[in-house]
């Protein structure tokens, strides 16, 4: 289900019209997140660390409303639920695209995701996903501790789906740290919204009770 946003009364009307005219409206940041608690949780429960941190990122994205905005035929729509379109690595060094429905319950998400992963790994070809617009494009580079990242882009295609990439998990001062790259369409959100997502996601990785907004707040003279 999705709801159309009235651009004429939207608080981001001017921002949308400005950035949607860009050949490249996406901007991106790379942040380092502490995955220590979630890593231990995965080991204790004997579940995939990848699926656990992926699920928590989907929870965060679904809670921060602009991550559910999409541009379709020049109009802005807000989806009720956002799912995952993820690259799945194969033993032969190639990858395929997989589609994973979001569920608030991790066990339900894990079971369905494992079936999708098995299907992709036992197939050949790229398997273009027919998942629609209500997805986040996910990828993982567990071999690289990157500090920045860019994406292959077809500028003729009007893409508005966020793109989140996970890097190598590394040990630092007895903590498990991972780089995460986040690219979003500037016509739909700003750095403040990305910061909200990062705050929410980190709290989930820490297994903390959270609400949006978290630490990130609009700037004023008192907190610059």
Short mmCIF file of C-alpha atoms in Angstrom, two decimals:
data_model
loop_
_atom_site.label_atom_id
_atom_site.label_comp_id
_atom_site.label_asym_id
_atom_site.label_seq_id
_atom_site.Cartn_x
_atom_site.Cartn_y
_atom_site.Cartn_z
CA UNK A 1 0.00 0.00 0.00
CA UNK A 2 1.15 3.53 -0.72
CA UNK A 3 -0.13 7.08 -0.30
CA UNK A 4 0.52 9.98 -2.66
CA UNK A 5 2.02 13.10 -1.14
CA UNK A 6 0.61 16.44 -2.27
CA UNK A 7 3.78 18.15 -3.44
CA UNK A 8 2.11 21.58 -3.50
CA UNK A 9 1.52 21.49 0.27
CA UNK A 10 4.60 19.45 1.15
CA UNK A 11 7.15 21.10 3.44
CA UNK A 12 9.90 19.91 1.05
CA UNK A 13 8.21 21.25 -2.09
CA UNK A 14 11.07 23.58 -3.05
CA UNK A 15 13.74 21.03 -2.16
CA UNK A 16 12.02 18.36 -4.23
CA UNK A 17 11.69 20.57 -7.30
CA UNK A 18 15.30 21.71 -7.01
CA UNK A 19 17.03 18.34 -6.56
CA UNK A 20 14.73 16.26 -8.77
CA UNK A 21 16.08 18.20 -11.75
CA UNK A 22 19.64 16.99 -11.11
CA UNK A 23 21.26 14.34 -13.32
CA UNK A 24 22.61 12.84 -10.09
CA UNK A 25 20.28 13.69 -7.19
CA UNK A 26 21.82 11.12 -4.85
CA UNK A 27 24.18 11.98 -2.02
CA UNK A 28 25.97 9.54 0.24
CA UNK A 29 27.84 9.20 3.50
CA UNK A 30 29.89 6.45 5.10
CA UNK A 31 29.66 5.93 8.85
CA UNK A 32 31.17 3.50 11.33
CA UNK A 33 28.74 1.57 13.51
CA UNK A 34 29.38 -0.49 16.63
CA UNK A 35 28.03 -4.00 16.00
CA UNK A 36 29.42 -5.62 19.18
CA UNK A 37 26.09 -6.35 20.84
CA UNK A 38 24.40 -7.61 17.69
CA UNK A 39 27.43 -9.76 16.81
CA UNK A 40 27.29 -11.42 20.23
CA UNK A 41 23.53 -11.81 19.89
CA UNK A 42 23.95 -13.61 16.56
CA UNK A 43 26.56 -15.96 18.00
CA UNK A 44 24.46 -16.69 21.08
CA UNK A 45 21.35 -17.45 19.01
CA UNK A 46 23.35 -19.27 16.31
CA UNK A 47 21.83 -17.17 13.54
CA UNK A 48 23.32 -15.29 10.60
CA UNK A 49 24.99 -12.06 11.69
CA UNK A 50 24.31 -10.67 8.22
CA UNK A 51 20.58 -11.33 8.41
CA UNK A 52 20.37 -9.95 11.95
CA UNK A 53 22.02 -6.63 11.12
CA UNK A 54 20.12 -6.46 7.81
CA UNK A 55 16.82 -6.93 9.65
CA UNK A 56 17.67 -4.21 12.15
CA UNK A 57 18.53 -1.81 9.33
CA UNK A 58 15.12 -2.47 7.79
CA UNK A 59 13.43 -1.74 11.11
CA UNK A 60 15.27 1.59 11.27
CA UNK A 61 14.49 2.46 7.66
CA UNK A 62 10.79 1.72 8.10
CA UNK A 63 10.69 3.95 11.18
CA UNK A 64 12.32 6.98 9.50
CA UNK A 65 9.55 8.10 7.14
CA UNK A 66 11.61 9.65 4.29
CA UNK A 67 13.21 6.24 3.68
CA UNK A 68 9.72 5.11 2.59
CA UNK A 69 9.32 7.92 0.02
CA UNK A 70 9.64 7.09 -3.68
CA UNK A 71 9.34 9.10 -6.89
CA UNK A 72 7.04 7.50 -9.47
CA UNK A 73 6.24 9.33 -12.72
CA UNK A 74 7.27 12.64 -11.19
CA UNK A 75 5.07 12.20 -8.12
CA UNK A 76 6.08 11.40 -4.54
CA UNK A 77 4.56 8.37 -2.85
CA UNK A 78 4.90 7.11 0.71
CA UNK A 79 4.91 3.33 1.12
CA UNK A 80 3.58 1.61 4.23
CA UNK A 81 6.39 -0.95 4.24
CA UNK A 82 9.86 -1.08 2.74
CA UNK A 83 11.54 -4.41 1.91
CA UNK A 84 15.06 -5.48 0.93
CA UNK A 85 16.53 -6.06 -2.52
CA UNK A 86 19.95 -7.49 -1.68
CA UNK A 87 22.95 -8.83 -3.55
CA UNK A 88 23.61 -12.46 -2.62
CA UNK A 89 27.18 -13.72 -3.03
CA UNK A 90 27.78 -17.14 -4.56
CA UNK A 91 30.68 -19.55 -3.86
CA UNK A 92 31.94 -19.08 -7.45
CA UNK A 93 32.55 -15.36 -6.88
CA UNK A 94 29.47 -14.06 -8.71
CA UNK A 95 26.32 -12.65 -7.15
CA UNK A 96 22.61 -12.52 -7.85
CA UNK A 97 19.81 -10.22 -6.74
CA UNK A 98 17.46 -11.48 -4.06
CA UNK A 99 14.23 -10.06 -2.68
CA UNK A 100 13.38 -10.25 1.03
CA UNK A 101 10.06 -9.18 2.51
CA UNK A 102 10.25 -7.22 5.74
CA UNK A 103 8.68 -8.67 8.86
CA UNK A 104 8.94 -7.11 12.30
CA UNK A 105 9.52 -10.60 13.68
CA UNK A 106 13.13 -11.59 13.03
CA UNK A 107 12.45 -15.33 12.96
CA UNK A 108 9.84 -14.91 10.21
CA UNK A 109 12.20 -12.64 8.28
CA UNK A 110 15.13 -15.04 8.74
CA UNK A 111 13.26 -18.10 7.46
CA UNK A 112 12.03 -16.38 4.32
CA UNK A 113 15.41 -14.71 3.70
CA UNK A 114 17.29 -18.01 4.00
CA UNK A 115 15.00 -19.55 1.38
CA UNK A 116 15.71 -16.64 -0.95
CA UNK A 117 19.46 -16.88 -0.35
CA UNK A 118 19.44 -20.62 -1.08
CA UNK A 119 17.47 -20.03 -4.29
CA UNK A 120 19.92 -17.40 -5.55
CA UNK A 121 23.01 -19.42 -4.64
CA UNK A 122 21.68 -22.45 -6.53
CA UNK A 123 20.99 -20.46 -9.68
CA UNK A 124 23.03 -18.66 -12.33
CA UNK A 125 22.76 -15.27 -13.89
CA UNK A 126 22.06 -11.91 -12.36
CA UNK A 127 18.38 -12.61 -11.70
CA UNK A 128 17.02 -9.05 -11.94
CA UNK A 129 14.67 -8.44 -9.05
CA UNK A 130 11.05 -7.65 -9.86
CA UNK A 131 10.50 -6.28 -6.38
CA UNK A 132 9.12 -2.87 -7.33
CA UNK A 133 9.93 0.52 -5.84
CA UNK A 134 9.28 -0.22 -2.16
CA UNK A 135 12.75 -1.61 -1.50
CA UNK A 136 16.14 -0.56 -0.30
CA UNK A 137 19.02 -1.74 -2.48
CA UNK A 138 21.43 -3.55 -0.17
CA UNK A 139 24.92 -4.89 -0.80
CA UNK A 140 27.69 -6.26 1.40
CA UNK A 141 31.45 -6.07 0.88
CA UNK A 142 32.67 -8.18 3.82
CA UNK A 143 36.22 -8.24 2.41
CA UNK A 144 36.76 -4.45 2.48
CA UNK A 145 37.03 -1.88 5.23
CA UNK A 146 35.98 1.03 3.02
CA UNK A 147 35.81 4.69 4.00
CA UNK A 148 33.74 5.75 0.98
CA UNK A 149 31.79 4.07 -1.80
CA UNK A 150 30.12 4.94 -5.11
CA UNK A 151 27.49 3.04 -7.08
CA UNK A 152 27.05 2.13 -10.73
CA UNK A 153 24.16 4.30 -11.94
CA UNK A 154 22.05 4.52 -15.07
CA UNK A 155 21.19 8.20 -15.12
CA UNK A 156 18.44 7.64 -17.71
CA UNK A 157 16.55 5.61 -15.11
CA UNK A 158 14.72 7.72 -12.52
CA UNK A 159 15.85 5.87 -9.40
CA UNK A 160 14.80 6.96 -5.92
CA UNK A 161 15.48 3.83 -3.82
CA UNK A 162 18.03 4.25 -1.00
CA UNK A 163 21.21 2.19 -1.30
CA UNK A 164 22.92 0.80 1.79
CA UNK A 165 26.20 -1.12 1.71
CA UNK A 166 27.94 -2.92 4.57
CA UNK A 167 31.70 -3.29 4.87
CA UNK A 168 34.13 -5.60 6.65
CA UNK A 169 33.58 -6.29 10.34
CA UNK A 170 36.76 -5.45 12.22
CA UNK A 171 38.01 -5.52 15.80
CA UNK A 172 38.85 -2.17 17.36
CA UNK A 173 39.47 -1.67 21.09
CA UNK A 174 37.60 -4.88 21.88
CA UNK A 175 34.60 -3.70 19.85
CA UNK A 176 33.17 -4.97 16.55
CA UNK A 177 33.09 -2.05 14.10
CA UNK A 178 31.64 -1.99 10.59
CA UNK A 179 31.55 0.70 7.90
CA UNK A 180 28.12 1.38 6.41
CA UNK A 181 27.55 3.43 3.26
CA UNK A 182 24.17 5.16 2.84
CA UNK A 183 23.13 6.78 -0.46
CA UNK A 184 19.74 8.53 -0.76
CA UNK A 185 17.90 10.78 -3.18
CA UNK A 186 18.26 14.40 -2.08
CA UNK A 187 14.88 15.26 -3.59
CA UNK A 188 13.28 13.08 -0.89
CA UNK A 189 15.44 13.64 2.18
CA UNK A 190 18.36 15.50 3.68
CA UNK A 191 21.36 14.79 5.89
CA UNK A 192 19.20 15.23 8.98
CA UNK A 193 17.05 12.26 7.97
CA UNK A 194 20.10 10.11 7.27
CA UNK A 195 21.38 11.01 10.75
CA UNK A 196 18.04 9.95 12.23
CA UNK A 197 18.40 6.59 10.48
CA UNK A 198 21.96 6.16 11.74
CA UNK A 199 20.95 7.02 15.32
CA UNK A 200 18.02 4.62 15.21
CA UNK A 201 20.06 1.85 13.61
CA UNK A 202 22.89 2.17 16.13
CA UNK A 203 20.41 2.00 19.00
CA UNK A 204 18.93 -1.18 17.52
CA UNK A 205 22.41 -2.67 17.11
CA UNK A 206 22.92 -1.91 20.82
CA UNK A 207 19.55 -3.54 21.65
CA UNK A 208 18.34 -0.27 23.15
CA UNK A 209 14.75 0.95 23.34
CA UNK A 210 14.46 3.76 20.82
CA UNK A 211 12.11 6.38 19.43
CA UNK A 212 12.48 8.73 16.47
CA UNK A 213 13.89 11.33 16.48
CA UNK A 214 16.89 10.35 18.57
CA UNK A 215 20.09 12.32 19.05
CA UNK A 216 19.76 14.11 15.73
CA UNK A 217 17.73 17.31 15.97
CA UNK A 218 17.20 20.28 13.67
CA UNK A 219 19.96 22.83 14.13
CA UNK A 220 19.46 26.00 16.12
CA UNK A 221 21.83 28.56 17.54
CA UNK A 222 21.75 26.68 20.84
CA UNK A 223 23.09 23.39 19.46
CA UNK A 224 25.46 24.45 16.69
#
